[in-house]
Coordinates of C-alpha atoms in Angstrom, one line a residue:
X1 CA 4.8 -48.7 28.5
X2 CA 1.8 -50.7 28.6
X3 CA -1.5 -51.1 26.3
X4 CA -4.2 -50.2 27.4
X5 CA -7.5 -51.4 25.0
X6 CA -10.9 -51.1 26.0
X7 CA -13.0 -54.1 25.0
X8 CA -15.0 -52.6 22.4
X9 CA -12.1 -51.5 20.7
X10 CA -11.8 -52.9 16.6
X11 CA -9.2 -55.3 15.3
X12 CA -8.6 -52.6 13.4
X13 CA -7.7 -50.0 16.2
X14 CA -6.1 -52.3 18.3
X15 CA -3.2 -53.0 15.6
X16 CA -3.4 -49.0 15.2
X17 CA -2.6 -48.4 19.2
X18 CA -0.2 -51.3 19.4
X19 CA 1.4 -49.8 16.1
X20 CA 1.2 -46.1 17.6
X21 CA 2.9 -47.4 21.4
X22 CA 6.1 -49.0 19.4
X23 CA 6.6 -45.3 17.2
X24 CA 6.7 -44.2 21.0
X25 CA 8.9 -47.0 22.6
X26 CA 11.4 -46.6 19.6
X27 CA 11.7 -42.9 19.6
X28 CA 11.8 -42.7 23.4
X29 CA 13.5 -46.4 24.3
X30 CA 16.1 -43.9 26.6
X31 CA 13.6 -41.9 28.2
X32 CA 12.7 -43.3 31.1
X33 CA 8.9 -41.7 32.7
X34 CA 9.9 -39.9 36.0
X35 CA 6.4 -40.1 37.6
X36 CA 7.6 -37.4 40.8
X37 CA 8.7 -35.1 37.3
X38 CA 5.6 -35.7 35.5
X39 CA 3.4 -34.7 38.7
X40 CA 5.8 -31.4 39.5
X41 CA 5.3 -30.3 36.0
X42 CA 1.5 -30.8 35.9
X43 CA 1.7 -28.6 38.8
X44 CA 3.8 -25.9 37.4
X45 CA 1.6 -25.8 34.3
X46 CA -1.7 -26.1 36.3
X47 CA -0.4 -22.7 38.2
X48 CA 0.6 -21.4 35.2
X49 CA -2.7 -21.6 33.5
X50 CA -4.1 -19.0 36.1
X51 CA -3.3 -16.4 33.4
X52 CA -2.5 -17.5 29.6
X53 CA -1.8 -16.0 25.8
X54 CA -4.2 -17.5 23.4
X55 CA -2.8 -19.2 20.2
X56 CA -3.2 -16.9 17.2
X57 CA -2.5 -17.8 13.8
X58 CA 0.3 -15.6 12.5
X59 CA 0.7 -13.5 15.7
X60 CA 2.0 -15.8 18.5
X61 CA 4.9 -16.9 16.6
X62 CA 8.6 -17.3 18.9
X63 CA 9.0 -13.9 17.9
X64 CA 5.8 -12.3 19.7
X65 CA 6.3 -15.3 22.6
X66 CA 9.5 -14.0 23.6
X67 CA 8.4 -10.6 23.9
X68 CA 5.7 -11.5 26.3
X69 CA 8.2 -13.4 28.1
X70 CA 10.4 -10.3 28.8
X71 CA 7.2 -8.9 30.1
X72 CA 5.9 -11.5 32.5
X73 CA 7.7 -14.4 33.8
X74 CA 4.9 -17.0 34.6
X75 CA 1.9 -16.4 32.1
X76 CA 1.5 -19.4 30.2
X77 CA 2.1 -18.8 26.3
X78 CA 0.7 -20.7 23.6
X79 CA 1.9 -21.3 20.1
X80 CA 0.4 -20.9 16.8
X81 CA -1.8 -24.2 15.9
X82 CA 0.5 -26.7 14.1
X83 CA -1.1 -29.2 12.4
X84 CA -0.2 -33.2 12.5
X85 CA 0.8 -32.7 8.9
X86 CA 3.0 -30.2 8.8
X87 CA 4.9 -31.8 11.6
X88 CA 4.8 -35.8 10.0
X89 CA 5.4 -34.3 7.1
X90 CA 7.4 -30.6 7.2
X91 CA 10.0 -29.1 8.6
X92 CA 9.1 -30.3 12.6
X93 CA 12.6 -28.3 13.2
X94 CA 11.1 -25.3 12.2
X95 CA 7.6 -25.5 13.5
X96 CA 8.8 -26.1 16.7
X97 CA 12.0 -24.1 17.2
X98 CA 11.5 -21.8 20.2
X99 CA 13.6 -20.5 22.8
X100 CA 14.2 -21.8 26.7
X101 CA 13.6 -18.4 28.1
X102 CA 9.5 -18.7 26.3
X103 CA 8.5 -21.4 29.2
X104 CA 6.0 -22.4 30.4
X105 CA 5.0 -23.5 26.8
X106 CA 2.3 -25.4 25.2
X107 CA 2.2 -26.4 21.9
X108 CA -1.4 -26.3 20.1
X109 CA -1.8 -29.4 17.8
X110 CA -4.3 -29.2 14.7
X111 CA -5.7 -33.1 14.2
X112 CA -7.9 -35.1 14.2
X113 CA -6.3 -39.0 13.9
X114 CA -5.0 -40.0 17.4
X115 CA -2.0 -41.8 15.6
X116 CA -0.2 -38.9 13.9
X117 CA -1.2 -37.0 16.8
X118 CA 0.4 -39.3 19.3
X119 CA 3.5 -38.6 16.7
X120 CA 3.5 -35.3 17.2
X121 CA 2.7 -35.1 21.0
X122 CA 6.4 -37.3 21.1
X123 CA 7.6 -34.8 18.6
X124 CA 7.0 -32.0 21.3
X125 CA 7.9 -33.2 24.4
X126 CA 11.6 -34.5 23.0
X127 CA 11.6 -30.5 22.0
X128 CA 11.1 -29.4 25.2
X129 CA 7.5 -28.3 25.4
X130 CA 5.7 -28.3 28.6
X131 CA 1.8 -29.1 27.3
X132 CA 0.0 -30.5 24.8
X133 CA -3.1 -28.6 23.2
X134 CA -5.6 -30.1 20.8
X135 CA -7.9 -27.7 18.9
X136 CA -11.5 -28.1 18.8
X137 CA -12.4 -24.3 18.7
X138 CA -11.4 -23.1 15.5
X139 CA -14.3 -22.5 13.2
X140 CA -12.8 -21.6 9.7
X141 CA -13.1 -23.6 6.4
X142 CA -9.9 -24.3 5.6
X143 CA -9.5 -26.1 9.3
X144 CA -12.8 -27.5 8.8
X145 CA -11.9 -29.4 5.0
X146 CA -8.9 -30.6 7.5
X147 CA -11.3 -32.4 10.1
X148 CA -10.5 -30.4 12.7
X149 CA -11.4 -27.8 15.0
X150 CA -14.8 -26.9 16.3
X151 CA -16.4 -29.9 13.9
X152 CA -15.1 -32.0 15.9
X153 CA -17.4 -31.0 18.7
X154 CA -19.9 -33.0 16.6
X155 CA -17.3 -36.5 17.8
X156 CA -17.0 -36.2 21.0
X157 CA -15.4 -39.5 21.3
X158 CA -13.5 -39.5 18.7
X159 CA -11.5 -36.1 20.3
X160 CA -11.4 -38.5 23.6
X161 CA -9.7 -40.9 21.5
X162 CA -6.7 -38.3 20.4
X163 CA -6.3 -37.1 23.9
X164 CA -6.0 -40.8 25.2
X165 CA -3.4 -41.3 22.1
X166 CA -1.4 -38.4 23.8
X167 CA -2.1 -39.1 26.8
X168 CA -0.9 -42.8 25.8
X169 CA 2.5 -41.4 24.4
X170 CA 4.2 -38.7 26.3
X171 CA 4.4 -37.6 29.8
X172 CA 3.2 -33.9 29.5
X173 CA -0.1 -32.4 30.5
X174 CA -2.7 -32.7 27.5
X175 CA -5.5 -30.0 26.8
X176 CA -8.3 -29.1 24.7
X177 CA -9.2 -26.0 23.6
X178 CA -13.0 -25.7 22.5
X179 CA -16.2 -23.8 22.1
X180 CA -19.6 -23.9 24.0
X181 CA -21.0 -25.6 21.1
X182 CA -21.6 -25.7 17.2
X183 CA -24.4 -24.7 15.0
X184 CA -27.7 -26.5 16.4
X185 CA -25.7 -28.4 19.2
X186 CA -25.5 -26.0 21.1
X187 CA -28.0 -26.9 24.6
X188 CA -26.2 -27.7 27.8
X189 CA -26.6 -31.4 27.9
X190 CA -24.4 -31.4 24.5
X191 CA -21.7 -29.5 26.5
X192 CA -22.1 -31.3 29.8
X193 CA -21.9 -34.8 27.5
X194 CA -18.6 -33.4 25.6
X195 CA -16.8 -32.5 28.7
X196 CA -18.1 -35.7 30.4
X197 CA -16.2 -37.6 27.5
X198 CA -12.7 -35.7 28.0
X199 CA -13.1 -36.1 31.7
X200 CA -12.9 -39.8 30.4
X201 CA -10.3 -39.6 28.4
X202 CA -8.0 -37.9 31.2
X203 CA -7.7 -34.5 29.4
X204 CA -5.9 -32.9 32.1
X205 CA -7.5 -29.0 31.4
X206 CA -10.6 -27.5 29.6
X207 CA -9.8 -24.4 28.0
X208 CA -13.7 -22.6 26.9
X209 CA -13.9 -20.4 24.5
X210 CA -17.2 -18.4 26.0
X211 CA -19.0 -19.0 22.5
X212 CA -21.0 -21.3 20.6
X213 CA -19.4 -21.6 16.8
X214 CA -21.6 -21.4 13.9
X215 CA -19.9 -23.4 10.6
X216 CA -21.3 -21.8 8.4
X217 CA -22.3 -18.7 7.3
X218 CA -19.7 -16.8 9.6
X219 CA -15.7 -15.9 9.0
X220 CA -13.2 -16.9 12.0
X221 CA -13.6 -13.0 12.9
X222 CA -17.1 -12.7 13.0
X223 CA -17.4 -16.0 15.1
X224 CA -15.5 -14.2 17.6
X225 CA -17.7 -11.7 17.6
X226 CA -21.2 -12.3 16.8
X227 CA -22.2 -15.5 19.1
X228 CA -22.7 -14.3 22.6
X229 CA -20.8 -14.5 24.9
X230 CA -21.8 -17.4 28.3
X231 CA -19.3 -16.8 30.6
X232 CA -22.3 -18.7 33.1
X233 CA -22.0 -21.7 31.2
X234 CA -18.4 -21.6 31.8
X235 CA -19.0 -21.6 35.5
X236 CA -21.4 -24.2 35.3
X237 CA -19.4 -26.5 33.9
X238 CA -16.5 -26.1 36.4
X239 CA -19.1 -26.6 39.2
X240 CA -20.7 -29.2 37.9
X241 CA -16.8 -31.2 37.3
X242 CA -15.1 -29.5 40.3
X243 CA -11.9 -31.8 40.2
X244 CA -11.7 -30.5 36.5
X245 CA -9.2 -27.7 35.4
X246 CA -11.3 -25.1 33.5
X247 CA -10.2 -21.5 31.9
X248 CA -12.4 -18.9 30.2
X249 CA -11.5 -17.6 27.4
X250 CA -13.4 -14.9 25.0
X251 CA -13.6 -11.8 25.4
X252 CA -11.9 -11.5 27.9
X253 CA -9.9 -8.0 28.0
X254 CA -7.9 -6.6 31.3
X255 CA -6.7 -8.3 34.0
X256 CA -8.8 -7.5 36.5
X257 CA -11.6 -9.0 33.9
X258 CA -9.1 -11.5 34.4
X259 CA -9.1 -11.8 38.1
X260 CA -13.2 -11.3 38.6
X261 CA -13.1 -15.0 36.4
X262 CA -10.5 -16.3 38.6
X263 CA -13.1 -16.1 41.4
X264 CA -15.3 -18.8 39.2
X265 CA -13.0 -20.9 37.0
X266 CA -9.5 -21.7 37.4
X267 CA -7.4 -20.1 34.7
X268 CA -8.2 -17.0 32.2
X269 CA -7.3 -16.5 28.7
X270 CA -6.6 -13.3 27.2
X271 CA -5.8 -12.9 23.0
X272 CA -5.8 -9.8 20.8
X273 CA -5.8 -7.7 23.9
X274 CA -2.3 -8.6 24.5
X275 CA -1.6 -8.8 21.0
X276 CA -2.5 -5.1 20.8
X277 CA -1.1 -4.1 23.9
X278 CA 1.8 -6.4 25.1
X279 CA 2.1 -4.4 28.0
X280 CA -0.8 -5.3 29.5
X281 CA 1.3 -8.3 30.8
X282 CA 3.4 -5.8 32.8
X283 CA 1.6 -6.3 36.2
X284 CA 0.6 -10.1 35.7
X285 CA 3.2 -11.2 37.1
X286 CA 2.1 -9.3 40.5
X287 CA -1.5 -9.2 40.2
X288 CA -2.1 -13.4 39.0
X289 CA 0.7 -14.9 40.5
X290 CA 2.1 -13.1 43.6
X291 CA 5.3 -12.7 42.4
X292 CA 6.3 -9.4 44.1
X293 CA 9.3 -8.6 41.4
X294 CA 9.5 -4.9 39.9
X295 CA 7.8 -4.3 36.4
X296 CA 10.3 -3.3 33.2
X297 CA 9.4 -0.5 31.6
X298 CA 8.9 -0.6 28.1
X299 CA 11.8 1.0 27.4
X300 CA 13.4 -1.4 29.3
X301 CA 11.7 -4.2 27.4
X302 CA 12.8 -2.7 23.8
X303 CA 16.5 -2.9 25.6
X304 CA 16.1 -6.5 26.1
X305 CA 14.8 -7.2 23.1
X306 CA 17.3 -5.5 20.6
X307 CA 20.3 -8.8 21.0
X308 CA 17.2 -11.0 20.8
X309 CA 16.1 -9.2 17.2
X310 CA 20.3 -9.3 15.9
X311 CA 20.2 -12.6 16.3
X312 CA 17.3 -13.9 14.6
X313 CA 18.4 -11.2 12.0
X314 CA 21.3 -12.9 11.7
X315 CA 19.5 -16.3 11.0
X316 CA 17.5 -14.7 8.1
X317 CA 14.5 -13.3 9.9
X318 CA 13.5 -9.9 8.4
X319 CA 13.6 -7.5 10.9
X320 CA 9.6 -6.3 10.4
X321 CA 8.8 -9.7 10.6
X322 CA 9.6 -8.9 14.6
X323 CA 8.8 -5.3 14.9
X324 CA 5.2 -5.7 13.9
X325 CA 4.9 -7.3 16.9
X326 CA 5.9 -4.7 18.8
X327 CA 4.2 -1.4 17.2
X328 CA 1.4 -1.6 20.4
X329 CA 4.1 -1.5 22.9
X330 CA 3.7 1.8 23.8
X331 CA 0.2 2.3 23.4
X332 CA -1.4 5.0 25.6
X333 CA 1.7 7.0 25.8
X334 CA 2.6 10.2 24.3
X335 CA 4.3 9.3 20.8
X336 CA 3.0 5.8 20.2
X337 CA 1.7 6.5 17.1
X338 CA 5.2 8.1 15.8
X339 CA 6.6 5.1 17.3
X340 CA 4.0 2.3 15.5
X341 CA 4.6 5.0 12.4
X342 CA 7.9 5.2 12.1
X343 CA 8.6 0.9 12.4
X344 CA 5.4 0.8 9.8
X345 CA 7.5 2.6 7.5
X346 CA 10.7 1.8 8.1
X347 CA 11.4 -2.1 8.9
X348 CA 10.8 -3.2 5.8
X349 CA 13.3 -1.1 3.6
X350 CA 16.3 -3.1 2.3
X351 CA 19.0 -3.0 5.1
X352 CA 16.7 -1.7 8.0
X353 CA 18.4 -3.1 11.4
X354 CA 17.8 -2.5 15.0
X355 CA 19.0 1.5 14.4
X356 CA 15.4 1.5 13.0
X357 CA 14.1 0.6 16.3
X358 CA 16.5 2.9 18.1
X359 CA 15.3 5.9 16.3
X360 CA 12.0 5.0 16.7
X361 CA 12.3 5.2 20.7
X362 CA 13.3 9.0 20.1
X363 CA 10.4 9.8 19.0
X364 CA 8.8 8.8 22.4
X365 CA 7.7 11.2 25.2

């Protein structure tokens, strides 16, 4: 694997990328870059990103992911953000543990040092995940006191240097996730500059969260809320860097909201929508990706589910840790709010199992 320094690069950074490339060549010195492998999988991922499940702290954990899965086959599912340190210097087994049947899956990275976040790029791919996503969206002061998220909007190139330090390390696809802007940089020409400098870098997708962030003054709910919504912008940019991959993502509620962005940008993000009502991924499959095979019903899906839920039982996992993902299954449907009523008050007793589940589809219809 080779260096690559540009010339105005410090003493000081150059002993940091050499020291960075040998973490890489000693944890990978058997993995051998299959260029034809890394293209196909670029591709896959680039198709998959036509229709994708936004990271969400505490709600798109493996248990939520797999669920989705059993609903559509090819939406691209994200994980919570992980940050650098809690891989370097956690549990990286348990922060990245995820089942085979949850791909196509990207893995969102909190950072904001291109070393530890080249670590944890080689961390991810040796683990099986299909992307790398950087977070510069996230508003929130706890992120914020971490250097990372939306304030780093305010460094462009210092993101472009993490995405080169991935880019440097592994072989898989790697993506920002960002706002429109922050605070008072918020005009056009700062956007148009920012994505300039990850076209740079080789970011390899733009993910746009249709808002500016304010960083102050606002919660993490209310800056998904109160900024307005410039779904324009979006398209803007992705006319103005055509060979760019761009999604939209805000706002964003149905599929066929979905589908009316398709005709402008490239890929479509939906979040609490599906959170809320998982089933909304029931006619994805069809509808983004023209794959003709017959929906599950929710039944169905609460079927497939129940060996899935034993097992992680078995491994410790109380059981509403997994049904509160699922109270919204059955939204719209006569007896969804027994159903969402009866796991409330039930999961969480001492020795609650998948009969609780079971008695909760009776109440159905």
């Amino acid at each position: 694997m080779r260096v690559q320094v540009a010339s105005h690069v410090s003493d000081q950074k150059l002993l940091e990328k050499v020291q960075q490339q040998a973490f890489c060549l000693t944890i990978c010195e058997n993995d051998a870059i299959d260029l034809d492998s890394t293209m196909a999988l670029k591709e896959d991922i680039s198709r998959a990103h036509r229709l994708s499940l936004a990271p969400m702290l505490d709600w798109t954990d493996r248990d939520f992911r797999y669920l989705c899965r059993l609903i559509s086959r090819h939406t691209l599912l994200y994980t919570e953000m992980v940050t650098t340190g809690a891989l370097l210097h956690g549990d990286a087994s348990r922060f990245l543990a995820h089942d085979d049947i949850e791909y196509p899956l990207a893995l969102q990275l909190g950072g904001s040092d291109p070393a530890a976040l080249a670590k944890c790029a080689i961390l991810a791919q040796q683990q099986g995940y299909q992307e790398i996503n950087l977070n510069v969206g996230c508003p929130s002061d706890r992120v914020q006191n971490g250097s990372f998220g939306a304030c780093l909007m305010a460094e462009p190139n210092l993101v472009a240097d993490c995405v080169r330090a991935m880019k440097d390390a592994v072989s898989l696809p790697v993506t920002v996730k960002t706002r429109l802007g922050i605070d008072e940089l918020d005009s056009y020409q700062f956007l148009h500059e920012f994505v300039s400098a990850m076209v740079a870098a080789d970011c390899d997708a733009l993910i746009l969260h249709a808002r500016k962030a304010w960083l102050k003054g606002l919660s993490p709910k209310q800056n998904r809320d109160i900024p307005p919504l410039d779904y324009q912008r979006v398209y803007q940019i992705k006319q103005d860097f055509p060979n760019l991959h761009v999604d939209i993502n805000g706002g964003v509620q149905t599929l066929a909201e979905a589908l009316d962005h398709l005709q402008h940008v490239d890929g479509a993000m939906i979040g609490r929508a599906i959170y809320h009502r998982p089933y909304l991924l029931a006619d994805a499959d069809s509808q983004i990706f023209g794959d003709p095979t017959p929906v599950k019903t929710e039944a169905e899906i609460v079927e497939m589910m129940l060996p899935y839920i034993e097992q992680r039982m078995s491994q410790g996992r109380p059981l509403k840790s997994i049904t509160r993902h699922m109270l919204g299954l059955f939204q719209g449907q006569a007896g969804a709010r027994r159903w969402r009523r009866h796991l409330s008050e039930n999961a969480h007793l001492p020795g609650a199992d998948i009969q609780v589940i079971r008695d909760a589809m009776k109440l159905l219809g």
